[in-house]
JSON list of C-alpha atoms in Angstrom, two decimals:
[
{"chain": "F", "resi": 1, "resn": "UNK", "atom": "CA", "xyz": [48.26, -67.36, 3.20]},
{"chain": "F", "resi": 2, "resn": "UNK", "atom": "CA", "xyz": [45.23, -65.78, 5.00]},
{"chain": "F", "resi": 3, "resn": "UNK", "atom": "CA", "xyz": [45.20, -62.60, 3.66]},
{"chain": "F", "resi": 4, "resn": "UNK", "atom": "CA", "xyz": [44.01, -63.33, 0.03]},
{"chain": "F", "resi": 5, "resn": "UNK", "atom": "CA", "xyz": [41.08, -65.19, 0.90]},
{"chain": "F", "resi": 6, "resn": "UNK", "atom": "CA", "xyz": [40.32, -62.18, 4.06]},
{"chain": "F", "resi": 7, "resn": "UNK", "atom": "CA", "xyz": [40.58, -59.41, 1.21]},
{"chain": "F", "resi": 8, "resn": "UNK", "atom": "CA", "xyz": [38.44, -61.77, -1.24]},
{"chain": "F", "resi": 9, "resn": "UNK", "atom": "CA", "xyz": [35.65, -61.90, 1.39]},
{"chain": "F", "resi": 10, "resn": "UNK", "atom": "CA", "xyz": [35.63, -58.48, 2.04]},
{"chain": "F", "resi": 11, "resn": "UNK", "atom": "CA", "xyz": [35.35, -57.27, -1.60]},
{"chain": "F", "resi": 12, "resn": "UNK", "atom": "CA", "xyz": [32.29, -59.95, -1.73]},
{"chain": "F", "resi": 13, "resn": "UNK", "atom": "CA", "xyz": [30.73, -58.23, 0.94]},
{"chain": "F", "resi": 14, "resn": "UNK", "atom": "CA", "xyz": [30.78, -54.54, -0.23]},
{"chain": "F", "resi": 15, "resn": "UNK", "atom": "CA", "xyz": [29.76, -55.65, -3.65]},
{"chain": "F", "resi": 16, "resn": "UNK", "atom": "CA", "xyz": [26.50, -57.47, -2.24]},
{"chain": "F", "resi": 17, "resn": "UNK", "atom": "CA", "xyz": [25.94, -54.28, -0.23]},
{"chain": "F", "resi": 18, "resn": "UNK", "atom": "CA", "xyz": [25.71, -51.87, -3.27]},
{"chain": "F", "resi": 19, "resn": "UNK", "atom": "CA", "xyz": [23.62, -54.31, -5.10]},
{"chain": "F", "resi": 20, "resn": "UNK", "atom": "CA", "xyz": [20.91, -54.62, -2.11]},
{"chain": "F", "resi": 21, "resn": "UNK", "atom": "CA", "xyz": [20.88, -50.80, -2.20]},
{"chain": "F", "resi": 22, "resn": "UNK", "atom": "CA", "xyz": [20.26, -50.39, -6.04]},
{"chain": "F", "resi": 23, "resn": "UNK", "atom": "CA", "xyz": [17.54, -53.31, -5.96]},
{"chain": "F", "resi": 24, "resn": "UNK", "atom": "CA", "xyz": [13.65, -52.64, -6.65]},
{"chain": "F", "resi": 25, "resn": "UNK", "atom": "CA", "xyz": [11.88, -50.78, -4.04]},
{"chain": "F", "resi": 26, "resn": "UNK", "atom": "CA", "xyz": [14.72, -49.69, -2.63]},
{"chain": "F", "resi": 27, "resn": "UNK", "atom": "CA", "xyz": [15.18, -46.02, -2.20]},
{"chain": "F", "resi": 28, "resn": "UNK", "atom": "CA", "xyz": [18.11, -44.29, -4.14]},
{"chain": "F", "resi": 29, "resn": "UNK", "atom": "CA", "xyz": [21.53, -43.49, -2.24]},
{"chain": "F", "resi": 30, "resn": "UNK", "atom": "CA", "xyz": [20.39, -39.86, -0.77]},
{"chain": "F", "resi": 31, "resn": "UNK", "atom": "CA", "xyz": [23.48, -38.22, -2.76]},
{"chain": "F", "resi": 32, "resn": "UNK", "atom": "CA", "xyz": [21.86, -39.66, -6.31]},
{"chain": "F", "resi": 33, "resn": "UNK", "atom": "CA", "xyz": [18.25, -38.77, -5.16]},
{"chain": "F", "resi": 34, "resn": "UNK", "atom": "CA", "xyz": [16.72, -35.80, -6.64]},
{"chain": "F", "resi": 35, "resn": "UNK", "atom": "CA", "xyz": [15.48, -32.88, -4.20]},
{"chain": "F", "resi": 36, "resn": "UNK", "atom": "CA", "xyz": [11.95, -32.21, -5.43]},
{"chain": "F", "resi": 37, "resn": "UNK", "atom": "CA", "xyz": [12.24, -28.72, -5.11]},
{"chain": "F", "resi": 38, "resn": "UNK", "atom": "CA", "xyz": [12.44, -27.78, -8.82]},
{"chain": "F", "resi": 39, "resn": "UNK", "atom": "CA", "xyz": [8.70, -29.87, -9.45]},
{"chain": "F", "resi": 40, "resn": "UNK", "atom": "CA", "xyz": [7.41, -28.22, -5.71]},
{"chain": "F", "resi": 41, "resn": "UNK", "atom": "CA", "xyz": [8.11, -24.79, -7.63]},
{"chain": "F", "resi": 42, "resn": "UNK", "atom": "CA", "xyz": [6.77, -25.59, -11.12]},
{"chain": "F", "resi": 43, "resn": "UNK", "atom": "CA", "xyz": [3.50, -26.58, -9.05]},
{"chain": "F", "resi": 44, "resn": "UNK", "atom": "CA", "xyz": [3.12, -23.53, -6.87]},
{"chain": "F", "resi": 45, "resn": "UNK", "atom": "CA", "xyz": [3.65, -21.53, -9.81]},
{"chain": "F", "resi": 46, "resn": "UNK", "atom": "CA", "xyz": [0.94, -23.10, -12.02]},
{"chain": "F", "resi": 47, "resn": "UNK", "atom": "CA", "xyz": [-2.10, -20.38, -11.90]},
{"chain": "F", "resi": 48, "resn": "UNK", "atom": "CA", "xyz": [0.30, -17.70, -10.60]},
{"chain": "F", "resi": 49, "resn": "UNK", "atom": "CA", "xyz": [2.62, -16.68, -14.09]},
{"chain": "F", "resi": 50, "resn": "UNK", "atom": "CA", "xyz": [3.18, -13.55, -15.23]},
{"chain": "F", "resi": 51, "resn": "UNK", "atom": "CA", "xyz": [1.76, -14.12, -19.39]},
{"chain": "F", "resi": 52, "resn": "UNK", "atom": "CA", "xyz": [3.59, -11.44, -21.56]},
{"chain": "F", "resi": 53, "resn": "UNK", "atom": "CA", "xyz": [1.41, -9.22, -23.53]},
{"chain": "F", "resi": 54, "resn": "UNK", "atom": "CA", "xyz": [2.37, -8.37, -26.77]},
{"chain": "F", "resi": 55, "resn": "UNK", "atom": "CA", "xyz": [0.71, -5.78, -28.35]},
{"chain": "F", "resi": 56, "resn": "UNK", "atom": "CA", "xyz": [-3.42, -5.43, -29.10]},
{"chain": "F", "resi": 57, "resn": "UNK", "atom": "CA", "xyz": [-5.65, -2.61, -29.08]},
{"chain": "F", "resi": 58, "resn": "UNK", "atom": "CA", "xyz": [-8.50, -0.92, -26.72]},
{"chain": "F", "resi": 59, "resn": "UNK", "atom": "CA", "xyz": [-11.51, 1.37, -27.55]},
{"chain": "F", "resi": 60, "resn": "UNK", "atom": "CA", "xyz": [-12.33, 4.23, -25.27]},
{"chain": "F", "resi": 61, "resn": "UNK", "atom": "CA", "xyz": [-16.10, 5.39, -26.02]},
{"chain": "F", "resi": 62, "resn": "UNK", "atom": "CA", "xyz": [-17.73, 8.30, -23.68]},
{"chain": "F", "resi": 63, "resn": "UNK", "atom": "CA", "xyz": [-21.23, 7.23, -22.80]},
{"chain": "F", "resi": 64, "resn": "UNK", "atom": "CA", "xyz": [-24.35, 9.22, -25.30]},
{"chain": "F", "resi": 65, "resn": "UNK", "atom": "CA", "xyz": [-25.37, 10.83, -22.16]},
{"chain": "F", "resi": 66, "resn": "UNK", "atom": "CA", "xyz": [-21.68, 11.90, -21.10]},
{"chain": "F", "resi": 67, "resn": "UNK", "atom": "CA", "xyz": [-21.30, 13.16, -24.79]},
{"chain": "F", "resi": 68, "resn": "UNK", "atom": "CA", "xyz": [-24.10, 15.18, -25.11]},
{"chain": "F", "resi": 69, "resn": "UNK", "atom": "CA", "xyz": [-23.77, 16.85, -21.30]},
{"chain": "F", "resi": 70, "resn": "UNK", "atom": "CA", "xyz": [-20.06, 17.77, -22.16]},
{"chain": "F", "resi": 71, "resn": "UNK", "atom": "CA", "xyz": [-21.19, 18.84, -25.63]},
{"chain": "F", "resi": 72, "resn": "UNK", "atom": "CA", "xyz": [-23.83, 21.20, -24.13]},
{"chain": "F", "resi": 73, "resn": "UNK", "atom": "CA", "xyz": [-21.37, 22.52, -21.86]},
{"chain": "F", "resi": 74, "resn": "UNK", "atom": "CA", "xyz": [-19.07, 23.18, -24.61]},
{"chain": "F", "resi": 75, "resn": "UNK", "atom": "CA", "xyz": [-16.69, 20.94, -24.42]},
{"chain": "F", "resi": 76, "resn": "UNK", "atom": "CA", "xyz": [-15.34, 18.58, -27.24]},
{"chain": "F", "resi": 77, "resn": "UNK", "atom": "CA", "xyz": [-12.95, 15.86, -27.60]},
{"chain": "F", "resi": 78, "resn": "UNK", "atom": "CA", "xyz": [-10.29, 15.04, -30.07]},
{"chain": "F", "resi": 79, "resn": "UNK", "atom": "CA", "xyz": [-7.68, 12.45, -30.22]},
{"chain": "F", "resi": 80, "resn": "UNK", "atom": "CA", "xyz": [-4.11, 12.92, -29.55]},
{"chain": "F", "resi": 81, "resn": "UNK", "atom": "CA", "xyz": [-1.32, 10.83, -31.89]},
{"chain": "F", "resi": 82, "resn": "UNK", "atom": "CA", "xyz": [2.01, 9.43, -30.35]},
{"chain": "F", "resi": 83, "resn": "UNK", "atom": "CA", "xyz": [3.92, 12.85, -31.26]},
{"chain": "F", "resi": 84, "resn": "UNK", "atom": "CA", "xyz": [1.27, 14.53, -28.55]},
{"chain": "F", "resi": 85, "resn": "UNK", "atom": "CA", "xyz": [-0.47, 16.38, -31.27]},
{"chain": "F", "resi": 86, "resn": "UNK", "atom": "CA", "xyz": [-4.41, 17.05, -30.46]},
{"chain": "F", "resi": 87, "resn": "UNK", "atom": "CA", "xyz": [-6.34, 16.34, -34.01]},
{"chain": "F", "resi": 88, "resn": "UNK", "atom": "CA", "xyz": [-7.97, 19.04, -35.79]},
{"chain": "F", "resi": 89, "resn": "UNK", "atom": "CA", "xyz": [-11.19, 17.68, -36.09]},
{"chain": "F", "resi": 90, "resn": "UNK", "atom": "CA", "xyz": [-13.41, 16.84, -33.17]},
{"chain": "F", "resi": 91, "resn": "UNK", "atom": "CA", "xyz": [-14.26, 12.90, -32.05]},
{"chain": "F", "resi": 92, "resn": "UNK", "atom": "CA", "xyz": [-17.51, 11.55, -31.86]},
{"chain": "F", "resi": 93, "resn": "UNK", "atom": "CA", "xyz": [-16.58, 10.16, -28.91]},
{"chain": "F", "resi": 94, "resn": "UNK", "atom": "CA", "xyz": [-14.72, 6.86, -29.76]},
{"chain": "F", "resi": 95, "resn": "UNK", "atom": "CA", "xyz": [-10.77, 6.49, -29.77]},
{"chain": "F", "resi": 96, "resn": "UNK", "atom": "CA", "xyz": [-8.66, 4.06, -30.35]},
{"chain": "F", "resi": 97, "resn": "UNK", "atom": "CA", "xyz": [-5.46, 3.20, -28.48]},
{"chain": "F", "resi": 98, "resn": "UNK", "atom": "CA", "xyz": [-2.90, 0.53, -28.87]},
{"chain": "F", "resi": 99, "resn": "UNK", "atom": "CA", "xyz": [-1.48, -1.48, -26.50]},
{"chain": "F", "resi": 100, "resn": "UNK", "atom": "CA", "xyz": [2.50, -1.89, -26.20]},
{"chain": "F", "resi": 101, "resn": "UNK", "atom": "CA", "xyz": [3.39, -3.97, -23.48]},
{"chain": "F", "resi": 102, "resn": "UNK", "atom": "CA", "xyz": [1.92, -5.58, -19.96]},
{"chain": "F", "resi": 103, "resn": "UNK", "atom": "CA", "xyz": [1.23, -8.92, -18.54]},
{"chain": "F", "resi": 104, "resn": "UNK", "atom": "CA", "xyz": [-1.88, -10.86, -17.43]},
{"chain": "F", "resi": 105, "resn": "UNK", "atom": "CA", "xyz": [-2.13, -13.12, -14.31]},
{"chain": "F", "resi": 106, "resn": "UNK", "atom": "CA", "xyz": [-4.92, -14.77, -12.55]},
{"chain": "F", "resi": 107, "resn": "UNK", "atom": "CA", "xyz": [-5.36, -13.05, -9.79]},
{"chain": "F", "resi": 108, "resn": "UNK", "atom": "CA", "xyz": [-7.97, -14.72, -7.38]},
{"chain": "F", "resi": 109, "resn": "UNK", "atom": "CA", "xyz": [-10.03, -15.95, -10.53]},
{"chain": "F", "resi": 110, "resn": "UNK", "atom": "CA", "xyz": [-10.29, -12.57, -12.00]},
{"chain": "F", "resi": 111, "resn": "UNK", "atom": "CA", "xyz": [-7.72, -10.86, -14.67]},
{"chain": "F", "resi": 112, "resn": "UNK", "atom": "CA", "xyz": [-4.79, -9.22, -12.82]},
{"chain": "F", "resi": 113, "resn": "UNK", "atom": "CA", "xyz": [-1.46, -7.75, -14.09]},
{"chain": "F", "resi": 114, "resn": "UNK", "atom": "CA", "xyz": [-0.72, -4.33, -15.84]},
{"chain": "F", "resi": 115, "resn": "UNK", "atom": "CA", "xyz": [-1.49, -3.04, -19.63]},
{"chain": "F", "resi": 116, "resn": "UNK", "atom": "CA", "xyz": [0.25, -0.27, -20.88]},
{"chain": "F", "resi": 117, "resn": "UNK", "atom": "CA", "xyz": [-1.00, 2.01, -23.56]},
{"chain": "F", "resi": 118, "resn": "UNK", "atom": "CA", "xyz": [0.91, 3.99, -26.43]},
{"chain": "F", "resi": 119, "resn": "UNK", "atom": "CA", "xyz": [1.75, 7.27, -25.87]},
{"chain": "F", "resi": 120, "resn": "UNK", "atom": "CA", "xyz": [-1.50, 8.35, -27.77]},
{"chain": "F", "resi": 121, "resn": "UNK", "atom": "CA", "xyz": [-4.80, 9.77, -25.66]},
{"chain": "F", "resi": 122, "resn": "UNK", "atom": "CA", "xyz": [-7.35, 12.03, -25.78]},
{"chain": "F", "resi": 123, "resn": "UNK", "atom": "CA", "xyz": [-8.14, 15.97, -25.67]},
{"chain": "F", "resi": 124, "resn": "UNK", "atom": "CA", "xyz": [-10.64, 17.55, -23.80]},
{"chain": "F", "resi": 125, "resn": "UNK", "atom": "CA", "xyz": [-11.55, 21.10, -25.18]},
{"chain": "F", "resi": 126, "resn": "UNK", "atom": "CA", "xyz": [-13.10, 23.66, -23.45]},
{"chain": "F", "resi": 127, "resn": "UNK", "atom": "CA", "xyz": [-14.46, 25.25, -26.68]},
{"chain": "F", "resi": 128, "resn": "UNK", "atom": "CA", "xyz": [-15.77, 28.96, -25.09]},
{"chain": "F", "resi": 129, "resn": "UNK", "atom": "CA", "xyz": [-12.77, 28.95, -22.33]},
{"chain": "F", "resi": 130, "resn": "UNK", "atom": "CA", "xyz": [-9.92, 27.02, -25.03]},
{"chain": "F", "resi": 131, "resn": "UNK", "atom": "CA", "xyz": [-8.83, 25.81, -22.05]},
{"chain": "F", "resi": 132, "resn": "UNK", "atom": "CA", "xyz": [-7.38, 21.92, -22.51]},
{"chain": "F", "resi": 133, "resn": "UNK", "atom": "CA", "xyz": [-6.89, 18.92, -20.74]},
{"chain": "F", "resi": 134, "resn": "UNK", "atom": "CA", "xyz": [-4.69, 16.19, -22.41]},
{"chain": "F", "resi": 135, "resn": "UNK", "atom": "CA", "xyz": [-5.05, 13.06, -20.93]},
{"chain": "F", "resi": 136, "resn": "UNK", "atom": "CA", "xyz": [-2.01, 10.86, -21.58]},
{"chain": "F", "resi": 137, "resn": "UNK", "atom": "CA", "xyz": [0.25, 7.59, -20.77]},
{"chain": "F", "resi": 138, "resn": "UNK", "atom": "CA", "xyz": [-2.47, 5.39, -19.81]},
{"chain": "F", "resi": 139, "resn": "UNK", "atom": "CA", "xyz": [-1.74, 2.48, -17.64]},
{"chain": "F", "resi": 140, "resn": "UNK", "atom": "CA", "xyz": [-3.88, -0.02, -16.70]},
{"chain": "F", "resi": 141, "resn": "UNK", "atom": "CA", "xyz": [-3.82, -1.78, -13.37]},
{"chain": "F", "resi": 142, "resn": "UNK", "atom": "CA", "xyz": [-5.60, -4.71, -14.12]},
{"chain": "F", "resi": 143, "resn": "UNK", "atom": "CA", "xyz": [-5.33, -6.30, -10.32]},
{"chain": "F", "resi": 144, "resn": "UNK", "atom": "CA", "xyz": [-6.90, -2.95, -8.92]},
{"chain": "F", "resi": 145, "resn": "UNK", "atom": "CA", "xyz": [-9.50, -2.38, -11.42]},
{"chain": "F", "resi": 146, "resn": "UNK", "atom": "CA", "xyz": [-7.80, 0.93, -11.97]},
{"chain": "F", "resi": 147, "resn": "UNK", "atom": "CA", "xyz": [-6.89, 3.11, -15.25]},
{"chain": "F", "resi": 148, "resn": "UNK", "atom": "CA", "xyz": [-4.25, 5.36, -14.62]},
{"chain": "F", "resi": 149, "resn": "UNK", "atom": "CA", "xyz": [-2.95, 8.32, -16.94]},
{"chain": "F", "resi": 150, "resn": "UNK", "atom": "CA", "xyz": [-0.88, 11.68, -16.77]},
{"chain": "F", "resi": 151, "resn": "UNK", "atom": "CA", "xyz": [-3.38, 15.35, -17.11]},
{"chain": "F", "resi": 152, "resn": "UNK", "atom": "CA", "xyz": [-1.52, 17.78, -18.98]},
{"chain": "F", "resi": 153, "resn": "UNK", "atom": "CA", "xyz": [1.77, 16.62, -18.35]},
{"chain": "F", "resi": 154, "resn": "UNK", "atom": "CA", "xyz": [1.44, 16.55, -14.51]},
{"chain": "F", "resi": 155, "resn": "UNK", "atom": "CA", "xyz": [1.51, 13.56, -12.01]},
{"chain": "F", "resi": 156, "resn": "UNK", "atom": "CA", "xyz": [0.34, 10.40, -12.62]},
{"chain": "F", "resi": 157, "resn": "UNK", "atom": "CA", "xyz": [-3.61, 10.63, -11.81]},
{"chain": "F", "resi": 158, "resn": "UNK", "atom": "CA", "xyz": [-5.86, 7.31, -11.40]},
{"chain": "F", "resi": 159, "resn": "UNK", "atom": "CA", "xyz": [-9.12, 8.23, -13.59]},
{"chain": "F", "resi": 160, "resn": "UNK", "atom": "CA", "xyz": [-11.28, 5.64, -12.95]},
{"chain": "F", "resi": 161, "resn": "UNK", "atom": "CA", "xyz": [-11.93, 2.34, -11.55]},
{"chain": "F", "resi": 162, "resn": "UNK", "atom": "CA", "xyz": [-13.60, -0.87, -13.19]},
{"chain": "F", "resi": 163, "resn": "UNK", "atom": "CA", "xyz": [-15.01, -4.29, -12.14]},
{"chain": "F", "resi": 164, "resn": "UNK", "atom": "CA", "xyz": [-12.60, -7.00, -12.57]},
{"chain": "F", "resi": 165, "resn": "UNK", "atom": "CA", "xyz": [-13.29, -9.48, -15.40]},
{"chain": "F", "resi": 166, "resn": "UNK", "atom": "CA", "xyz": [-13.00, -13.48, -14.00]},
{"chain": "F", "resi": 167, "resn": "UNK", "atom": "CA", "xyz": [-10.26, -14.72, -16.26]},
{"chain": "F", "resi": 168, "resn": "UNK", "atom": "CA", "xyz": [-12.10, -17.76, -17.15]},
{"chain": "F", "resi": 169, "resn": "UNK", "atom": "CA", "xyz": [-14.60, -15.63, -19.36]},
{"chain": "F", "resi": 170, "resn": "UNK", "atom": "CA", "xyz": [-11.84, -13.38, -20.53]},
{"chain": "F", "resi": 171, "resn": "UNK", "atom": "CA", "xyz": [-8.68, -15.27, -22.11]},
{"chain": "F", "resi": 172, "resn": "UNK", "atom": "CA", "xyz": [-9.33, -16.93, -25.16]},
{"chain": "F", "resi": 173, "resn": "UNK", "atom": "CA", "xyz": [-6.77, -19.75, -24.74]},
{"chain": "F", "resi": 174, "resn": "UNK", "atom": "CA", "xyz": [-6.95, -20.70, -28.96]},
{"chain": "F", "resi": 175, "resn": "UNK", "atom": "CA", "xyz": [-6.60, -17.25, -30.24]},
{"chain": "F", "resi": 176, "resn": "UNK", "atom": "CA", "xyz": [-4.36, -16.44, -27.13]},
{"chain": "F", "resi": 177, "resn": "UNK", "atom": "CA", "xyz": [-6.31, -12.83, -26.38]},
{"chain": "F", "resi": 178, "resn": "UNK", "atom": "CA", "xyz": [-7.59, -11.18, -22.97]},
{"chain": "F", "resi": 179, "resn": "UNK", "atom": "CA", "xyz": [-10.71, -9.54, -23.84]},
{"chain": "F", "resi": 180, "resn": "UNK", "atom": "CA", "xyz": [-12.28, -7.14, -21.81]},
{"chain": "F", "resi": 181, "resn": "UNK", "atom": "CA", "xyz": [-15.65, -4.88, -22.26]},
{"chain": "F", "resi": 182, "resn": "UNK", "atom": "CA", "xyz": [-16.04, -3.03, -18.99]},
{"chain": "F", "resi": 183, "resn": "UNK", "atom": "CA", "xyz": [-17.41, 0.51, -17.89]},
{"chain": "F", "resi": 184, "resn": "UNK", "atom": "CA", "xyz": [-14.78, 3.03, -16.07]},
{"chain": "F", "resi": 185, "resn": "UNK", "atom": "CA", "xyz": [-16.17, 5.24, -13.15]},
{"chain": "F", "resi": 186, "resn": "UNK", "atom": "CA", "xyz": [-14.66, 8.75, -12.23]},
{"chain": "F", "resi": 187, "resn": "UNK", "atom": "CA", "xyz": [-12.83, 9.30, -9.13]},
{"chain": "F", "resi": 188, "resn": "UNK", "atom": "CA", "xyz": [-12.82, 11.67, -6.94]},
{"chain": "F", "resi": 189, "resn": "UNK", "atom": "CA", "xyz": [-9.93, 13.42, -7.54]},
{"chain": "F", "resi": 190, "resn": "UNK", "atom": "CA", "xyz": [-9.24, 12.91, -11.29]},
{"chain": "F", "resi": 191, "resn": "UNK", "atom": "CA", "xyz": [-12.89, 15.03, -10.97]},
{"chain": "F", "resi": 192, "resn": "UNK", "atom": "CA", "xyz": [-11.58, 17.76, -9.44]},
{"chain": "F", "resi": 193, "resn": "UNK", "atom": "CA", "xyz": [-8.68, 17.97, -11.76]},
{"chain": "F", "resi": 194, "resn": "UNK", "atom": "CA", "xyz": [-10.50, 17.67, -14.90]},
{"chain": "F", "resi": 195, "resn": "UNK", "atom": "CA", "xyz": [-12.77, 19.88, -13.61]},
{"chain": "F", "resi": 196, "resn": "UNK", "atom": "CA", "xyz": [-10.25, 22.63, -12.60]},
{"chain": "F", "resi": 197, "resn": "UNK", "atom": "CA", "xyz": [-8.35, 22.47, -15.77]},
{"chain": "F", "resi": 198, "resn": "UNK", "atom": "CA", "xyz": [-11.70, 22.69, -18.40]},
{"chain": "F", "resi": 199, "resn": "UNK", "atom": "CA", "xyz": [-12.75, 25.43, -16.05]},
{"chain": "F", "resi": 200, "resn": "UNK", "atom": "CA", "xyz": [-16.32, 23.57, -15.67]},
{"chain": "F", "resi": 201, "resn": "UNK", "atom": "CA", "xyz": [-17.89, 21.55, -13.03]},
{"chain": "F", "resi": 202, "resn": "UNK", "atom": "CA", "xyz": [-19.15, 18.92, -14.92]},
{"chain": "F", "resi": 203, "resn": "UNK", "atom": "CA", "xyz": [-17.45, 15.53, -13.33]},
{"chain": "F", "resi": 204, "resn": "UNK", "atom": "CA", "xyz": [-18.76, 13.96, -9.89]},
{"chain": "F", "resi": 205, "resn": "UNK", "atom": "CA", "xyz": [-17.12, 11.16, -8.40]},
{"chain": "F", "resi": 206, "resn": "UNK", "atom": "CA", "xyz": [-18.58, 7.69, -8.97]},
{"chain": "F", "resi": 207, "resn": "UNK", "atom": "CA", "xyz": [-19.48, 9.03, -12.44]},
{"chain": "F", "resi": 208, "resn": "UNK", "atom": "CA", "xyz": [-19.77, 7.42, -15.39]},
{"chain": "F", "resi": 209, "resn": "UNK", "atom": "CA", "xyz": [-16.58, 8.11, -17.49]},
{"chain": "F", "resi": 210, "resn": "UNK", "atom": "CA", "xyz": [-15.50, 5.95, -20.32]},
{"chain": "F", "resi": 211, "resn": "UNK", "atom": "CA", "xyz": [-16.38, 2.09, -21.84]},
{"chain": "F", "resi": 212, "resn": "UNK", "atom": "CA", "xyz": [-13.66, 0.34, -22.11]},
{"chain": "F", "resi": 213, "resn": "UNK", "atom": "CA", "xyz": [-13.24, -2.51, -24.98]},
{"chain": "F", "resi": 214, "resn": "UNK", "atom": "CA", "xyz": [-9.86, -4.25, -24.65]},
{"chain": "F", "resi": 215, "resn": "UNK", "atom": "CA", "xyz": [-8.02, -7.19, -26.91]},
{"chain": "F", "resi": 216, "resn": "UNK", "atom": "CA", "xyz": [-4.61, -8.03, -25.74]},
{"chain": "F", "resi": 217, "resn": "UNK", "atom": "CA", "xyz": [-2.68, -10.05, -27.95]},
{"chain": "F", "resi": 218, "resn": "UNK", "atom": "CA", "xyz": [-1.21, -12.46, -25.33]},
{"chain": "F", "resi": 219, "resn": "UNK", "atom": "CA", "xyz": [2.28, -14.50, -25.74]},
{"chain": "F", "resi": 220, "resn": "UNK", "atom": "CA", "xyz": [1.07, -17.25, -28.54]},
{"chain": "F", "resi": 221, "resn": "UNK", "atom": "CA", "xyz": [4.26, -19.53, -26.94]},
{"chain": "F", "resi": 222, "resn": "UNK", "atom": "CA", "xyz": [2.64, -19.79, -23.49]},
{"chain": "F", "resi": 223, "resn": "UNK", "atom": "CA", "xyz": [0.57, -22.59, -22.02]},
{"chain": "F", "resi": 224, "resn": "UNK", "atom": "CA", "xyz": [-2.13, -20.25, -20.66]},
{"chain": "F", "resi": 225, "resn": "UNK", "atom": "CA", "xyz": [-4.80, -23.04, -19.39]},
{"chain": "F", "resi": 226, "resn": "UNK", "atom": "CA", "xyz": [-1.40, -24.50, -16.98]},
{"chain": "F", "resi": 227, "resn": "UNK", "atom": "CA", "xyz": [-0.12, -20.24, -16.91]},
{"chain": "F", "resi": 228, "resn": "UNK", "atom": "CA", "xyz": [-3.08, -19.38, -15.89]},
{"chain": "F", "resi": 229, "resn": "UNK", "atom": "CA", "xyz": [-4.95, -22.28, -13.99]},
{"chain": "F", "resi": 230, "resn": "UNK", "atom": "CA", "xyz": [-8.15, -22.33, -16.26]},
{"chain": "F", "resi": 231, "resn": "UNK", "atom": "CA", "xyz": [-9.93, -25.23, -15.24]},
{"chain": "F", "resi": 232, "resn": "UNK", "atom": "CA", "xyz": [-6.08, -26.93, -14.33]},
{"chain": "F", "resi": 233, "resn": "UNK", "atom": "CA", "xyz": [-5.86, -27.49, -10.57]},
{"chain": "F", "resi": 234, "resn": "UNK", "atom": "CA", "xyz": [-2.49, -28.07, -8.63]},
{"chain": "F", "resi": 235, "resn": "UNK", "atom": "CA", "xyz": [-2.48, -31.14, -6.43]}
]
């Protein structure tokens, strides 16, 4: 007749148990407690997302004083469409290129990530030689400060180099746009090879080459203040 009341007691005693655990201020059975690890990588990620770009524009102008040098040396420049066909008429030194794809991060406070151009791009023409130089596939390595492009169909070729815009000053966070106004420099050895190819000695490293206006349509659906850690600091 023992056994009932034994069996009784020990039901009592695991219920009371399971209660205790599951009271206030208790901690949660380790099996029903949440890791943490998903919120530890949302936080380390705040400041450091790739934002999609999707689409915009940019305006390459050539400096008066670059214009008129290359113009008294004969040389002219005309804009190239997305078929690769160099315009018939000569450009007074402005063209405009759109902008197909790329990202945006903050990259140390200043705009990082990549913008890639259309297939459009400009024409140098060596008037008295007809030699020409088509510049091409322009990529923009916005973590380097480097503008990238193919001359005359050849290898990839980094053209210039640019200061870094702080992202703070550059994303419009309402009209979700990166915009950029910065001057390119020559380097070194897209010199030489522009040189080479016109058949004229007019580029010198460290030069100036192009001003660069960009607006990058950035992905409307993205929290870029949090994205992008404008003003938004991690814990």
């Amino acid at each position: 007749m023992r056994a009932r009341p034994l069996a009784t007691a020990v039901v009592l005693a695991l219920t009371t148990a399971l209660l205790a655990a599951a009271a206030p201020g208790r901690p949660a059975p380790t099996a029903l407690t949440p890791s943490g690890d998903r919120a530890t990588a949302t936080a380390r990620l705040a400041g450091n997302t790739e934002v999609p770009v999707k689409g915009g524009s940019a305006r390459f102008d050539a400096p008066p004083k670059t214009l008129a040098a290359l113009k008294a040396r004969g040389v002219a420049i005309a804009e190239i469409d997305t078929q690769g066909q160099i315009s018939p008429h000569y450009s007074t030194g402005s063209i405009d290129l759109g902008i197909k794809s790329g990202t945006v991060t903050n990259s140390g406070g200043k705009v990082g990530g990549e913008l890639r151009f259309t297939r459009a791009g400009i024409a140098l023409i060596n008037i008295r030689t007809k030699k020409v130089v088509k510049v091409t596939g322009f990529v923009g390595d916005l973590s380097q400060g480097t503008l990238d492009a193919v001359l005359n169909r050849g290898a990839k070729t980094t053209l210039g180099t640019f200061t870094r815009p702080r992202t703070t000053s550059s994303i419009d966070t309402e009209a979700a746009v990166l915009r950029m106004d910065t001057d390119l420099t020559v380097t070194a050895t897209a010199a030489a090879r522009l040189n080479a190819a016109l058949g004229t000695p007019f580029f010198t490293a460290g030069g100036p080459l192009l001003r660069i206006r960009i607006d990058a349509a950035l992905d409307p659906s993205v929290d870029l203040g949090t994205a992008l850690n404008l003003g938004h600091h991690v814990p």
